[in-house]
Coordinates of C-alpha atoms in Angstrom, one line a residue:
X14 CA 6.3 29.1 89.3
X15 CA 9.5 28.9 87.3
X16 CA 9.7 28.0 83.6
X17 CA 9.7 24.2 84.2
X18 CA 6.1 24.0 85.5
X19 CA 3.4 21.5 84.6
X20 CA -0.2 20.8 85.6
X21 CA -1.3 17.2 85.8
X22 CA -4.9 16.4 85.2
X23 CA -6.3 13.1 86.5
X24 CA -9.7 12.8 88.2
X25 CA -8.9 9.5 90.0
X26 CA -5.2 9.4 90.9
X27 CA -3.3 6.4 92.3
X28 CA 0.3 5.1 92.3
X29 CA 0.8 5.4 88.5
X30 CA 0.2 9.2 88.4
X31 CA 2.1 9.6 91.7
X32 CA 5.2 7.9 90.2
X33 CA 5.0 10.1 87.1
X34 CA 4.6 13.3 89.0
X35 CA 7.4 12.5 91.4
X36 CA 9.7 11.8 88.5
X37 CA 9.0 15.3 87.1
X38 CA 9.6 16.9 90.5
X39 CA 13.0 15.1 90.7
X40 CA 13.8 16.5 87.2
X41 CA 13.3 20.0 88.5
X42 CA 9.6 20.7 87.6
X43 CA 7.2 22.6 89.7
X44 CA 4.1 20.4 89.6
X45 CA 0.4 20.8 90.3
X46 CA -2.1 17.9 90.4
X47 CA -5.8 18.6 89.6
X48 CA -7.7 15.5 91.0
X49 CA -10.8 14.4 92.7
X50 CA -9.2 11.6 94.6
X51 CA -5.6 10.8 95.6
X52 CA -4.8 7.3 96.8
X53 CA -1.3 6.9 98.1
X54 CA 0.3 3.5 98.7
X55 CA 3.9 3.0 99.8
X56 CA 5.1 5.9 97.7
X57 CA 3.7 9.3 98.7
X58 CA 3.2 12.3 96.4
X59 CA 6.1 14.7 96.7
X60 CA 5.0 17.3 99.3
X61 CA 6.0 20.1 97.0
X62 CA 3.2 19.2 94.6
X63 CA 0.2 21.5 94.9
X64 CA -3.1 19.6 94.8
X65 CA -6.2 21.2 93.4
X66 CA -9.4 19.3 94.2
X67 CA -12.4 18.6 91.9
X68 CA -15.4 16.3 92.2
X69 CA -14.6 12.7 92.9
X70 CA -15.2 10.2 90.2
X71 CA -18.3 8.0 91.0
X72 CA -18.5 4.8 88.9
X73 CA -21.4 3.2 90.7
X74 CA -24.0 3.9 88.0
X75 CA -23.7 5.2 84.4
X76 CA -25.6 8.3 85.3
X77 CA -23.3 9.1 88.2
X78 CA -20.3 8.3 86.0
X79 CA -21.3 10.8 83.3
X80 CA -22.3 13.4 85.9
X81 CA -19.0 13.4 87.8
X82 CA -17.1 13.3 84.4
X83 CA -19.0 16.4 83.3
X84 CA -18.7 18.4 86.5
X85 CA -15.1 17.4 86.8
X86 CA -14.4 18.7 83.3
X87 CA -16.0 22.1 84.0
X88 CA -14.0 22.4 87.3
X89 CA -10.8 21.5 85.5
X90 CA -11.5 24.1 82.7
X91 CA -12.2 26.8 85.3
X92 CA -8.9 26.1 87.2
X93 CA -6.8 26.0 84.1
X94 CA -8.3 29.2 82.7
X95 CA -8.2 31.3 85.9
X96 CA -5.2 29.7 87.8
X97 CA -2.9 28.1 85.2
X98 CA -3.6 29.9 81.9
X99 CA -0.2 29.5 80.3
X100 CA 1.3 26.5 82.0
X101 CA 1.9 23.2 80.2
X102 CA -0.8 20.5 80.9
X103 CA -0.3 16.8 81.3
X104 CA -3.8 15.5 80.5
X105 CA -4.8 11.9 81.5
X106 CA -7.9 10.5 79.9
X107 CA -9.8 10.6 83.2
X108 CA -12.3 12.1 83.0
X109 CA -12.6 11.2 79.3
X110 CA -13.8 14.7 78.5
X111 CA -10.4 16.1 79.7
X112 CA -8.7 15.3 76.4
X113 CA -11.1 17.8 74.8
X114 CA -9.8 20.6 77.0
X115 CA -7.3 21.9 74.4
X116 CA -10.3 23.0 72.3
X117 CA -11.1 25.6 75.0
X118 CA -7.6 26.7 76.3
X119 CA -4.3 27.7 74.7
X120 CA -1.9 25.9 77.0
X121 CA 0.7 23.6 75.5
X122 CA -0.2 20.0 76.5
X123 CA 0.7 16.3 76.6
X124 CA -1.7 13.4 76.6
X125 CA -1.7 10.1 78.4
X126 CA -4.4 7.8 77.1
X127 CA -5.5 5.0 79.4
X128 CA -9.0 4.6 77.8
X129 CA -9.8 5.5 74.2
X130 CA -12.8 7.8 73.8
X131 CA -15.2 8.2 72.0
X132 CA -14.4 4.7 70.7
X133 CA -15.3 3.2 74.1
X134 CA -18.7 4.8 74.1
X135 CA -19.7 3.2 70.8
X136 CA -18.0 -0.1 71.6
X137 CA -20.0 -0.4 74.9
X138 CA -23.2 0.6 73.2
X139 CA -23.7 3.9 75.0
X140 CA -23.9 5.8 71.7
X141 CA -24.4 4.7 68.1
X142 CA -21.1 4.7 66.1
X143 CA -22.6 7.1 63.6
X144 CA -24.1 9.5 66.2
X145 CA -23.4 13.2 65.8
X146 CA -21.5 13.3 69.2
X147 CA -19.2 10.4 68.2
X148 CA -18.5 12.0 64.8
X149 CA -17.8 15.4 66.4
X150 CA -15.6 13.8 69.1
X151 CA -13.5 11.9 66.5
X152 CA -13.1 15.0 64.4
X153 CA -12.0 16.9 67.5
X154 CA -9.5 14.2 68.5
X155 CA -7.8 14.6 65.1
X156 CA -7.5 18.4 65.7
X157 CA -6.3 17.9 69.3
X158 CA -3.9 15.0 68.9
X159 CA -1.9 16.6 66.1
X160 CA -1.2 19.6 68.3
X161 CA -0.1 17.6 71.4
X162 CA 3.6 17.9 72.4
X163 CA 3.7 14.3 73.5
X164 CA 1.1 11.4 73.2
X165 CA 1.4 8.4 75.5
X166 CA -0.6 5.2 75.7
X167 CA -0.1 1.8 77.4
X168 CA -0.3 -0.9 74.7
X169 CA 0.6 -1.4 71.1
X170 CA -3.0 -2.2 70.2
X171 CA -4.2 1.1 71.7
X172 CA -1.4 2.9 69.8
X173 CA -2.7 1.5 66.5
X174 CA -6.2 2.8 67.3
X175 CA -4.9 6.2 68.5
X176 CA -2.7 6.7 65.4
X177 CA -5.7 7.3 63.3
X178 CA -6.2 10.5 65.4
X179 CA -2.6 11.5 65.7
X180 CA -1.7 11.3 62.0
X181 CA 2.1 11.8 61.6
X182 CA 2.5 12.5 65.3
X183 CA 4.2 9.6 67.1
X184 CA 2.2 7.8 69.8
X185 CA 4.6 6.5 72.4
X186 CA 3.8 3.2 74.2
X187 CA 4.8 3.0 77.9
X188 CA 3.3 -0.1 79.6
X189 CA 1.7 0.1 83.0
X190 CA 4.1 -0.9 85.8
X191 CA 3.8 -2.5 89.3
X192 CA 6.0 -2.2 92.4
X193 CA 7.5 -5.5 93.4
X194 CA 8.9 -4.0 96.6
X195 CA 5.4 -3.2 97.8
X196 CA 3.4 -6.1 96.3
X197 CA 5.0 -9.6 96.6
X198 CA 4.0 -13.2 97.4
X199 CA 3.2 -13.8 101.1
X200 CA 3.1 -17.2 102.7
X201 CA -0.6 -17.9 103.4
X202 CA 0.2 -19.2 106.9
X203 CA 1.8 -15.8 107.7
X204 CA -0.7 -13.6 105.9
X205 CA -2.6 -11.6 108.6
X206 CA -5.5 -10.9 106.1
X207 CA -6.0 -14.6 105.5
X208 CA -5.8 -15.4 109.2
X209 CA -8.3 -12.6 110.1
X210 CA -10.9 -13.8 107.6
X211 CA -10.3 -17.6 108.2
X212 CA -9.0 -18.2 104.7
X213 CA -5.8 -20.1 105.6
X214 CA -5.7 -23.5 103.9
X215 CA -8.2 -22.4 101.2
X216 CA -7.6 -22.0 97.4
X217 CA -8.9 -18.5 96.9
X218 CA -10.5 -17.4 93.6
X219 CA -10.5 -13.6 94.0
X220 CA -12.0 -10.6 92.3
X221 CA -11.0 -7.2 93.5
X222 CA -12.6 -4.1 92.0
X223 CA -15.7 -2.2 91.1
X224 CA -19.1 -3.9 91.4
X225 CA -21.1 -1.5 89.3
X226 CA -24.4 -2.2 87.5
X227 CA -22.6 -2.9 84.3
X228 CA -20.2 -5.3 85.8
X229 CA -20.4 -9.1 85.2
X230 CA -19.1 -10.1 88.7
X231 CA -22.3 -12.0 89.5
X232 CA -21.2 -14.7 87.0
X233 CA -18.8 -15.8 89.8
X234 CA -21.7 -17.0 91.8
X235 CA -22.8 -19.3 89.0
X236 CA -19.2 -20.6 88.8
X237 CA -18.9 -21.0 92.6
X238 CA -22.2 -23.0 92.6
X239 CA -20.7 -25.6 90.3
X240 CA -17.6 -26.1 92.5
X241 CA -17.8 -29.2 94.7
X242 CA -14.3 -29.0 96.2
X243 CA -14.8 -27.5 99.7
X244 CA -11.2 -26.2 99.8
X245 CA -11.9 -23.7 97.0
X246 CA -13.4 -20.4 98.1
X247 CA -14.5 -17.3 96.2
X248 CA -13.6 -13.9 97.5
X249 CA -14.9 -10.6 96.1
X250 CA -13.5 -7.4 97.4
X251 CA -15.1 -4.1 96.3
X252 CA -18.2 -2.0 96.3
X253 CA -20.8 -0.7 93.9
X254 CA -24.5 -0.6 93.0
X255 CA -24.6 -4.3 92.2
X256 CA -23.0 -5.5 95.4
X257 CA -26.3 -6.0 97.3
X258 CA -27.8 -8.0 94.4
X259 CA -24.7 -10.2 94.3
X260 CA -25.0 -10.8 98.1
X261 CA -28.7 -11.7 97.8
X262 CA -28.0 -14.1 94.9
X263 CA -25.3 -15.8 96.9
X264 CA -27.6 -16.3 99.8
X265 CA -30.4 -17.5 97.6
X266 CA -28.3 -20.4 96.1
X267 CA -27.0 -21.1 99.6
X268 CA -23.3 -20.8 98.8
X269 CA -20.9 -21.6 101.7
X270 CA -17.7 -21.0 99.7
X271 CA -18.4 -17.3 98.9
X272 CA -17.1 -14.3 100.8
X273 CA -18.0 -10.6 100.0
X274 CA -15.8 -7.9 101.6
X275 CA -15.7 -4.1 101.1
X276 CA -12.8 -2.1 99.7
X277 CA -9.7 -2.5 101.7
X278 CA -7.4 0.4 102.8
X279 CA -4.3 0.8 100.6
X280 CA -2.1 -0.4 103.4
X281 CA -3.9 -3.7 103.3
X282 CA -3.3 -4.3 99.6
X283 CA -0.1 -6.4 99.9
X284 CA -2.0 -8.8 102.2
X285 CA -5.4 -8.8 100.5
X286 CA -4.1 -9.2 96.9
X287 CA -1.6 -11.9 97.9
X288 CA -4.6 -14.0 99.2
X289 CA -5.4 -14.7 95.5
X290 CA -4.6 -18.3 94.5
X291 CA -6.3 -17.4 91.2
X292 CA -7.1 -13.7 90.3
X293 CA -10.2 -13.0 88.2
X294 CA -9.8 -10.3 85.5
X295 CA -13.0 -9.1 83.7
X296 CA -12.3 -7.6 80.3
X297 CA -15.3 -7.5 78.1
X298 CA -15.2 -8.1 74.3
X299 CA -16.0 -4.4 73.8
X300 CA -13.0 -3.3 75.7
X301 CA -10.5 -5.8 74.4
X302 CA -8.3 -3.3 72.6
X303 CA -9.4 0.0 74.2
X304 CA -8.2 -0.4 77.8
X305 CA -6.3 -2.7 80.2
X306 CA -7.1 -2.8 83.9
X307 CA -4.1 -1.9 86.1
X308 CA -5.1 -4.4 88.7
X309 CA -3.8 -7.2 86.4
X310 CA -0.2 -6.0 86.9
X311 CA -0.6 -5.9 90.7
X312 CA -1.8 -9.5 90.7
X313 CA 1.3 -10.4 88.7
X314 CA 3.5 -9.0 91.5
X315 CA 1.9 -11.2 94.2
X316 CA 2.3 -14.2 92.0
X317 CA -1.3 -14.9 91.3
X318 CA -2.2 -17.0 88.2
X319 CA -4.9 -15.2 86.1
X320 CA -8.4 -16.3 85.2
X321 CA -9.3 -13.8 82.4
X322 CA -12.8 -13.5 81.3
X323 CA -12.2 -11.9 77.9
X324 CA -12.2 -12.5 74.2
X325 CA -9.5 -14.3 72.2
X326 CA -6.9 -11.9 70.9
X327 CA -7.5 -9.2 73.5
X328 CA -4.5 -7.5 75.1
X329 CA -5.0 -9.6 78.3
X330 CA -5.4 -12.9 76.4
X331 CA -2.1 -12.1 74.5
X332 CA -0.4 -11.4 77.8
X333 CA -1.4 -14.6 79.6
X334 CA -0.6 -16.6 76.5
X335 CA 2.8 -15.0 76.1
X336 CA 3.8 -15.5 79.8
X337 CA 1.8 -18.7 80.4
X338 CA 0.6 -17.2 83.7
X339 CA -3.1 -18.0 83.3
X340 CA -5.9 -18.7 80.8
X341 CA -8.7 -16.8 79.0
X342 CA -12.3 -17.8 78.6
X343 CA -15.6 -16.4 77.4
X344 CA -17.5 -15.9 80.6
X345 CA -20.4 -17.9 79.2
X346 CA -18.2 -21.1 79.2
X347 CA -19.0 -21.9 82.8
X348 CA -18.0 -25.6 82.5
X349 CA -14.6 -24.8 81.0
X350 CA -14.0 -22.1 83.7
X351 CA -15.0 -24.5 86.5
X352 CA -12.7 -27.2 85.1
X353 CA -9.8 -24.8 84.9
X354 CA -10.3 -23.6 88.5
X355 CA -10.4 -27.2 89.8
X356 CA -7.4 -28.2 87.7
X357 CA -5.2 -25.3 89.0
X358 CA -6.4 -26.0 92.6
X359 CA -5.6 -29.7 92.4
X360 CA -2.5 -29.7 90.2
X361 CA 0.3 -28.2 92.3
X362 CA 2.8 -28.5 89.5
X363 CA 0.6 -26.4 87.1
X364 CA -0.2 -23.9 89.9
X365 CA 3.4 -23.4 90.8
X366 CA 4.4 -23.0 87.2
X367 CA 1.8 -20.3 86.6
X368 CA 2.7 -18.6 89.9
X369 CA 6.3 -18.4 88.9
X370 CA 5.4 -17.1 85.5
X371 CA 3.3 -14.3 86.9
X372 CA 6.2 -13.2 89.1
X373 CA 8.5 -13.3 86.1
X374 CA 6.1 -11.3 84.0
X375 CA 5.8 -8.6 86.7
X376 CA 9.6 -8.0 86.3
X377 CA 8.9 -6.8 82.7
X378 CA 6.4 -4.2 84.0
X379 CA 8.6 -2.6 86.7
X380 CA 8.7 0.9 88.2
X381 CA 11.5 2.1 85.8
X382 CA 8.8 2.6 83.2
X383 CA 7.6 5.9 84.7
X384 CA 11.0 7.6 84.0
X385 CA 10.4 7.1 80.2
X386 CA 7.8 9.9 80.2
X387 CA 10.7 12.4 80.6
X388 CA 13.0 10.9 78.0
X389 CA 10.6 11.2 75.1
X390 CA 11.4 14.5 73.2
X391 CA 8.8 17.2 73.0
X392 CA 7.4 18.2 69.6
X393 CA 6.0 21.6 68.9

């Protein structure tokens, strides 16, 4: 490899990391990607990029999550030490332990923080805030972040939290982006996915994502049970340890407006996501400032109004308020959520306004964002 070489580390890699890596390739870098899974959509990873495989991230249970994080970290460490001992690293916070790698290697490095650890572990209640591990991790973050050549994150709120670790080092904010050439609104009557699953003519309330044990997706069954409008249907697309439980609960309450489908191939995304008349985004109180789900931006591209189950003042709540492209609720407010769904389904003027605002918002999170990673100057 020549002098402009860089190793990207991201256990679960999708379009975001592909766009970043391709930008580096075009700038003359020789690139390596260490990953457990690579999901390509319309933009493929540049064929010159060498892919080094590690264990795939498994989010189904907490135990599987930590196991695959731990094994993945050890595999990353081994590859960096024995294959890429002096090459610059671009470390993404997936697995979360990856950001601790600079404690064990001497490579120059950059950081891209999608999820803030160890803060997330204490916020979600996995570990006490004053536990030895949390204290050690926070102390280590301060040592690591101040040595990073670049630090990136995706929101201003996350920057404020990370700045306590970075000290005088500047944390750069580059928002997540979506591809409006790949994802766009599709006329329901012409959408093959809707036709295939007999969804044409329905107002679709959609959740697409993980259905793990810690997820709250089953609240959608309680909401669906309160909906009396037969033209409103609930569609859940995804997999996880809680999926069977949700299916059984839906059968028990005898829902006839509830559809459960498995993960769809990437090629189906433009059609499956554009089915959403209203897209459901779960964002627990604990995560309100520590992470933002990338699926939100994809739903903006297809023009879906957003039903956000989150806390007031969260990043997502701020976004839907700013763009008027949806509303936020505490997930316990079943009656308010039901009333909102019915209102959007029956009030075409309100629906069309939110749909237009979602599309407008997506233009502020466009694919030019990934080029900004190269324009930020290095600090040594």
